[in-house]
Amino acid sequence: METRDELIKVTDLKKHYKEGVLKALDGVSTTINKGDVLVIIGPSGSGKSTFLRSLNLLEVPTSGSVVFHGIDITKKTYTDAEGKTVKLNIDEHRRRMGMVFQHFNLFPHMTILDNMTLAPIKVRKMPRAEAELKAFALLKRVGLADRADAYPIQLSGGQKQRVAIVRALMMEPEVMLFDEPTSALDPEMVGEVLQVMTELAKTGMTMVIVTHEMGFAREVGKRIIFMDGGKMIEEGTPDQIFNHPQSPRLQDFLKKVL
Amino acid sequence: MFSSAGFAKTWQYIELFKQGLITTLSLSALTVIFGFILALIIALIRLSRIRPFDWLATAYVEVFRATPMLVQLFIVYYVIFGNISVPSFKLFGFIRFERFLPGVVALSMNSGAYLSEIIRAGIQSIDMGQTEAARSLGMSKSMTMKEIILPQAIKNILPAIANEFVTIIKESSICYTIGVQEIMYAVNATKGATYRIAEPLIIATVVYFCLTFPTSKIIAYFERRMSRGDKR
Ligand SMILES: Nc1ncnc2c1ncn2[C@@H]1O[C@H](COP(=O)(O)OP(=O)(O)OP(=O)(O)O)[C@@H](O)[C@H]1O
Ligand SMILES: [Mg+2]
């Protein structure tokens, strides 16, 4: 049953390496609804990044499906409303999903402003003036309006990640994917990035976040998934996951990280 | 070996050397431009992994790197251009186009093979995260290459491209064998007219050195400056 709020439906997603010997994802199913703030936790190598990157097909799954707006984006074609077979254009779907990476991945040869306006101008065909206006508004929101003409190399890690977040927001995505956005930061810069994400969650943005920041997960997450060995072991509210963990593996994991 | 009389005789033909210098520079500049364009196409085809085109591109590079330049030049001039009629006119009033063009083609094809390896390495040296960030913003594969990867890759390999220019200036001397009036052609012509060989060679050496040595130094200077900028 598809409900009105359903945004992404993942079914039995698998990603195998080395001819199936290494199962990075071993049958993951979940539904992401509009306005969800889904936090994924788990030990290193449990498949968190692989799962997140499968959502916008940066990683092509071995099997299973990722249905976004009723279209399975893991297939090369889909059937449209009139029953015709249409070639799937993955770029169309990716621009509706923003992604933030551990290592920022700003474009070093462009100013902050150009980093932000490039895709809106080239992909969404937004007029430059409009794109720049929008960029300045977003930069102001994260306190970086005065750095529009700087190059990424001139920014601190925390500033770079804040730019990376608003760069993704420029495309007006329907969901934002975060892969350990604070793991590459010096400790004193973690807070400023988490604060931007917290504010983003308050605006009702749908977010999927892989993080090791358990305090943040508990505070901002509406739903937590614990992964281990390529499987979803437990799923629940922050209270269920952190205060009443069921599986021994989650209990063990929490003992180590809390 | 040398004599002032010999130099005096040779000097009467200095016009040939001036023409040779202009020809060598035109030949090298055009070769770098066309060689670069060819190299870019070859590198992109190899990286595309579209069979069988990537195999053909690889074969092209291997063949051109594994055979002598002189053989390539002769094949282009005698075999390929032997069957094509090229309008014969004189560039700048003295460069015979029907010889100059095959020279440019052969040098570009050779240099394209070498440059394509440099470009390919330059593209591969760019962090995968750059591609992922661009693609996650909805940019297409070709847009990502054009806007994100190539500008960074080319900036990184600019010194290598400039060094290729220096190499071509020297290698273009081989074109005298098909009658392109570059610097070595001037040496040969002067030798025929004056029966002097040492003096024309000295002049050629000086001209080549004055072309390549400062160029290399300028490149090295910019290379140092650029790497300093990166560490900032
Ligand atoms: N390209 C690849 N080739 C082979 N194995 C891979 C590849 N990418 C990931 N893996 C493996 O898949 C498993 C899951 O990796 P993944 O990066 O999703 O883990 P993770 O939960 O994000 O870990 P971390 O917390 O360290 O980022 C790991 O065992 C990893 O070694
Ligand atoms: Mg990871």
CSV table of C-alpha atoms in Angstrom, one decimal, chain A:
chain,number,residue,atom,x,y,z
A,1,MET,CA,0.0,0.0,0.0
A,2,GLU,CA,1.4,3.4,-1.0
A,3,THR,CA,0.4,6.1,1.4
A,4,ARG,CA,0.5,9.8,0.5
A,5,ASP,CA,3.5,10.5,2.7
A,6,GLU,CA,5.7,7.7,1.3
A,7,LEU,CA,8.8,9.1,-0.4
A,8,ILE,CA,11.3,6.2,-0.7
A,9,LYS,CA,10.5,2.6,-0.4
A,10,VAL,CA,13.5,0.2,-0.2
A,11,THR,CA,12.8,-3.5,-0.7
A,12,ASP,CA,15.2,-6.4,0.0
A,13,LEU,CA,18.3,-4.4,-1.1
A,14,LYS,CA,21.5,-6.3,-1.6
A,15,LYS,CA,24.9,-5.3,-2.5
A,16,HIS,CA,27.5,-8.0,-2.9
A,17,TYR,CA,31.2,-7.8,-3.6
A,18,LYS,CA,33.7,-10.5,-4.6
A,19,GLU,CA,31.0,-12.7,-6.1
A,20,GLY,CA,28.8,-12.7,-3.1
A,21,VAL,CA,31.5,-13.5,-0.5
A,22,LEU,CA,31.3,-10.0,0.9
A,23,LYS,CA,27.7,-8.9,1.6
A,24,ALA,CA,27.9,-5.1,2.2
A,25,LEU,CA,24.1,-5.1,2.1
A,26,ASP,CA,22.2,-8.3,2.9
A,27,GLY,CA,18.5,-7.6,2.3
A,28,VAL,CA,17.5,-4.3,3.7
A,29,SER,CA,13.9,-3.1,3.5
A,30,THR,CA,12.4,0.1,4.9
A,31,THR,CA,10.2,3.0,4.0
A,32,ILE,CA,11.2,6.7,4.3
A,33,ASN,CA,8.2,9.0,4.6
A,34,LYS,CA,8.0,12.8,4.0
A,35,GLY,CA,9.4,14.7,7.0
A,36,ASP,CA,11.2,11.6,8.4
A,37,VAL,CA,14.5,12.2,10.1
A,38,LEU,CA,16.0,8.7,9.8
A,39,VAL,CA,19.3,8.1,11.6
A,40,ILE,CA,21.4,5.1,10.7
A,41,ILE,CA,23.9,3.8,13.3
A,42,GLY,CA,26.1,0.8,13.4
A,43,PRO,CA,29.7,-0.4,13.6
A,44,SER,CA,32.3,0.3,10.9
A,45,GLY,CA,31.8,-1.8,7.8
A,46,SER,CA,28.1,-2.6,8.6
A,47,GLY,CA,26.9,-1.2,5.3
A,48,LYS,CA,25.6,2.2,6.4
A,49,SER,CA,27.3,4.1,3.6
A,50,THR,CA,26.4,1.5,1.0
A,51,PHE,CA,22.8,1.7,2.0
A,52,LEU,CA,22.8,5.5,1.9
A,53,ARG,CA,24.6,5.6,-1.4
A,54,SER,CA,22.2,3.1,-2.9
A,55,LEU,CA,19.3,5.6,-2.3
A,56,ASN,CA,20.6,7.9,-5.1
A,57,LEU,CA,22.3,5.1,-7.0
A,58,LEU,CA,25.9,6.2,-6.4
A,59,GLU,CA,26.2,2.6,-5.5
A,60,VAL,CA,24.3,0.2,-7.9
A,61,PRO,CA,22.7,-2.5,-5.8
A,62,THR,CA,23.1,-6.2,-6.8
A,63,SER,CA,19.4,-6.8,-6.3
A,64,GLY,CA,16.3,-5.3,-4.6
A,65,SER,CA,14.6,-2.1,-5.4
A,66,VAL,CA,14.6,1.6,-4.4
A,67,VAL,CA,11.2,3.1,-5.3
A,68,PHE,CA,11.2,6.9,-5.4
A,69,HIS,CA,8.0,8.6,-6.3
A,70,GLY,CA,6.6,5.3,-7.5
A,71,ILE,CA,9.6,4.6,-9.8
A,72,ASP,CA,12.1,1.9,-9.2
A,73,ILE,CA,15.4,3.8,-9.8
A,74,THR,CA,17.5,0.7,-9.8
A,75,LYS,CA,16.1,-0.4,-13.2
A,76,LYS,CA,17.0,1.1,-16.5
A,77,THR,CA,13.5,1.6,-17.6
A,78,TYR,CA,10.0,2.1,-16.1
A,79,THR,CA,6.4,2.1,-17.2
A,80,ASP,CA,4.7,5.5,-17.2
A,81,ALA,CA,1.1,6.4,-16.5
A,82,GLU,CA,0.0,5.5,-20.1
A,83,GLY,CA,1.7,2.1,-19.9
A,84,LYS,CA,4.6,3.1,-22.1
A,85,THR,CA,8.1,1.9,-21.3
A,86,VAL,CA,10.4,4.9,-20.7
A,87,LYS,CA,14.1,5.1,-20.2
A,88,LEU,CA,15.0,6.1,-16.7
A,89,ASN,CA,17.1,9.2,-16.4
A,90,ILE,CA,18.9,8.9,-13.1
A,91,ASP,CA,20.0,12.6,-13.1
A,92,GLU,CA,16.3,13.6,-12.9
A,93,HIS,CA,16.0,11.7,-9.6
A,94,ARG,CA,19.4,12.6,-8.2
A,95,ARG,CA,18.7,16.3,-8.4
A,96,ARG,CA,15.7,15.7,-6.1
A,97,MET,CA,17.9,14.1,-3.5
A,98,GLY,CA,20.7,16.2,-1.9
A,99,MET,CA,23.8,14.5,-0.6
A,100,VAL,CA,26.4,15.6,1.9
A,101,PHE,CA,29.7,13.7,2.2
A,102,GLN,CA,32.2,13.1,5.0
A,103,HIS,CA,34.9,14.9,3.0
A,104,PHE,CA,32.7,17.8,1.8
A,105,ASN,CA,33.7,17.4,-1.8
A,106,LEU,CA,33.4,21.1,-2.6
A,107,PHE,CA,34.7,22.0,-6.1
A,108,PRO,CA,38.1,23.5,-5.3
A,109,HIS,CA,38.5,25.4,-8.6
A,110,MET,CA,35.3,27.4,-8.0
A,111,THR,CA,34.3,30.1,-5.5
A,112,ILE,CA,31.7,29.2,-2.9
A,113,LEU,CA,29.1,31.1,-4.9
A,114,ASP,CA,29.9,29.2,-8.1
A,115,ASN,CA,29.9,25.9,-6.1
A,116,MET,CA,26.4,26.7,-5.2
A,117,THR,CA,25.0,28.1,-8.4
A,118,LEU,CA,26.6,25.8,-11.0
A,119,ALA,CA,24.1,22.9,-10.8
A,120,PRO,CA,21.0,25.2,-10.5
A,121,ILE,CA,22.1,27.1,-13.5
A,122,LYS,CA,23.2,24.2,-15.6
A,123,VAL,CA,20.8,21.5,-14.5
A,124,ARG,CA,17.7,23.4,-13.5
A,125,LYS,CA,18.3,26.2,-16.0
A,126,MET,CA,17.8,28.8,-13.3
A,127,PRO,CA,18.7,32.4,-14.3
A,128,ARG,CA,22.1,33.3,-12.8
A,129,ALA,CA,20.7,36.3,-10.9
A,130,GLU,CA,18.0,34.2,-9.3
A,131,ALA,CA,20.5,31.5,-8.4
A,132,GLU,CA,22.9,34.0,-6.8
A,133,LEU,CA,20.1,35.6,-4.8
A,134,LYS,CA,19.1,32.2,-3.6
A,135,ALA,CA,22.7,31.3,-2.8
A,136,PHE,CA,23.2,34.5,-0.7
A,137,ALA,CA,20.0,33.8,1.2
A,138,LEU,CA,21.1,30.3,2.0
A,139,LEU,CA,24.7,31.4,2.9
A,140,LYS,CA,23.2,34.0,5.2
A,141,ARG,CA,21.1,31.3,6.9
A,142,VAL,CA,24.3,29.4,7.8
A,143,GLY,CA,26.3,32.5,8.7
A,144,LEU,CA,28.6,32.5,5.7
A,145,ALA,CA,27.3,35.3,3.5
A,146,ASP,CA,30.6,37.1,3.6
A,147,ARG,CA,32.5,34.1,2.2
A,148,ALA,CA,30.7,33.9,-1.1
A,149,ASP,CA,33.8,34.9,-3.1
A,150,ALA,CA,36.2,32.7,-1.1
A,151,TYR,CA,37.6,29.5,-2.5
A,152,PRO,CA,37.0,26.2,-0.5
A,153,ILE,CA,40.7,26.1,0.4
A,154,GLN,CA,40.2,29.3,2.4
A,155,LEU,CA,37.5,27.8,4.6
A,156,SER,CA,37.7,25.8,7.8
A,157,GLY,CA,36.2,22.2,7.8
A,158,GLY,CA,33.1,23.3,9.6
A,159,GLN,CA,32.5,26.1,7.1
A,160,LYS,CA,33.1,23.8,4.2
A,161,GLN,CA,30.5,21.4,5.4
A,162,ARG,CA,28.0,24.1,6.0
A,163,VAL,CA,28.6,25.2,2.4
A,164,ALA,CA,28.2,21.6,1.2
A,165,ILE,CA,24.8,21.5,2.9
A,166,VAL,CA,23.5,24.7,1.4
A,167,ARG,CA,25.0,23.7,-2.0
A,168,ALA,CA,22.7,20.6,-1.9
A,169,LEU,CA,19.8,22.7,-0.7
A,170,MET,CA,20.1,24.9,-3.8
A,171,MET,CA,18.6,22.1,-5.9
A,172,GLU,CA,15.5,22.2,-3.6
A,173,PRO,CA,15.8,18.5,-2.9
A,174,GLU,CA,12.9,16.5,-1.4
A,175,VAL,CA,15.3,14.5,0.8
A,176,MET,CA,18.8,15.1,2.1
A,177,LEU,CA,21.3,12.2,2.6
A,178,PHE,CA,24.2,12.7,5.0
A,179,ASP,CA,27.1,10.3,5.2
A,180,GLU,CA,29.0,11.0,8.4
A,181,PRO,CA,28.9,14.7,7.9
A,182,THR,CA,31.0,15.5,11.0
A,183,SER,CA,33.5,12.6,11.0
A,184,ALA,CA,36.2,14.6,9.2
A,185,LEU,CA,35.9,17.6,11.4
A,186,ASP,CA,37.9,18.9,14.3
A,187,PRO,CA,35.9,18.4,17.5
A,188,GLU,CA,35.3,22.1,18.0
A,189,MET,CA,33.6,22.4,14.6
A,190,VAL,CA,31.2,19.5,15.0
A,191,GLY,CA,28.6,21.6,16.8
A,192,GLU,CA,28.2,24.2,14.1
A,193,VAL,CA,27.4,21.6,11.5
A,194,LEU,CA,25.0,19.7,13.7
A,195,GLN,CA,23.2,22.9,14.5
A,196,VAL,CA,22.6,23.6,10.8
A,197,MET,CA,21.3,20.0,10.4
A,198,THR,CA,19.1,20.4,13.5
A,199,GLU,CA,17.6,23.6,12.1
A,200,LEU,CA,17.1,21.9,8.7
A,201,ALA,CA,15.2,19.0,10.5
A,202,LYS,CA,12.9,21.6,12.1
A,203,THR,CA,11.9,23.0,8.7
A,204,GLY,CA,10.4,19.6,8.0
A,205,MET,CA,13.1,18.4,5.6
A,206,THR,CA,13.2,14.7,5.0
A,207,MET,CA,16.6,13.5,6.1
A,208,VAL,CA,18.6,10.3,6.2
A,209,ILE,CA,21.7,10.6,8.3
A,210,VAL,CA,24.6,8.2,8.9
A,211,THR,CA,26.4,9.4,12.0
A,212,HIS,CA,28.5,8.3,15.0
A,213,GLU,CA,27.1,11.3,17.0
A,214,MET,CA,24.8,9.4,19.3
A,215,GLY,CA,23.7,12.5,21.2
A,216,PHE,CA,22.6,14.1,18.0
A,217,ALA,CA,20.9,10.9,16.8
A,218,ARG,CA,18.9,10.7,20.0
A,219,GLU,CA,17.9,14.4,19.9
A,220,VAL,CA,17.1,15.0,16.3
A,221,GLY,CA,16.3,11.5,15.0
A,222,LYS,CA,12.6,10.6,14.7
A,223,ARG,CA,13.5,7.0,13.8
A,224,ILE,CA,16.8,5.1,14.3
A,225,ILE,CA,18.0,2.1,12.3
A,226,PHE,CA,20.8,0.0,13.7
A,227,MET,CA,22.7,-1.9,11.1
A,228,ASP,CA,25.3,-4.7,11.4
A,229,GLY,CA,26.7,-7.1,8.9
A,230,GLY,CA,24.7,-5.6,6.0
A,231,LYS,CA,21.4,-6.1,7.8
A,232,MET,CA,19.0,-3.9,9.6
A,233,ILE,CA,19.1,-5.4,13.1
A,234,GLU,CA,16.7,-3.0,14.9
A,235,GLU,CA,14.5,-0.1,14.1
A,236,GLY,CA,12.7,2.2,16.4
A,237,THR,CA,12.3,5.6,18.1
A,238,PRO,CA,15.3,7.1,19.8
A,239,ASP,CA,13.8,6.0,23.1
A,240,GLN,CA,13.3,2.4,22.0
A,241,ILE,CA,16.8,2.1,20.5
A,242,PHE,CA,18.8,3.9,23.2
A,243,ASN,CA,16.8,3.1,26.3
A,244,HIS,CA,15.4,-0.3,25.5
A,245,PRO,CA,17.6,-2.0,23.0
A,246,GLN,CA,16.4,-5.5,22.2
A,247,SER,CA,19.1,-7.4,20.3
A,248,PRO,CA,22.4,-8.3,22.0
A,249,ARG,CA,24.4,-6.8,19.1
A,250,LEU,CA,22.8,-3.4,19.6
A,251,GLN,CA,23.2,-3.6,23.4
A,252,ASP,CA,26.9,-4.4,22.8
A,253,PHE,CA,27.3,-1.6,20.3
A,254,LEU,CA,25.7,1.0,22.6
A,255,LYS,CA,28.0,-0.1,25.5
A,256,LYS,CA,31.0,0.7,23.3
A,257,VAL,CA,29.9,4.0,21.9
A,258,LEU,CA,28.0,5.6,24.8
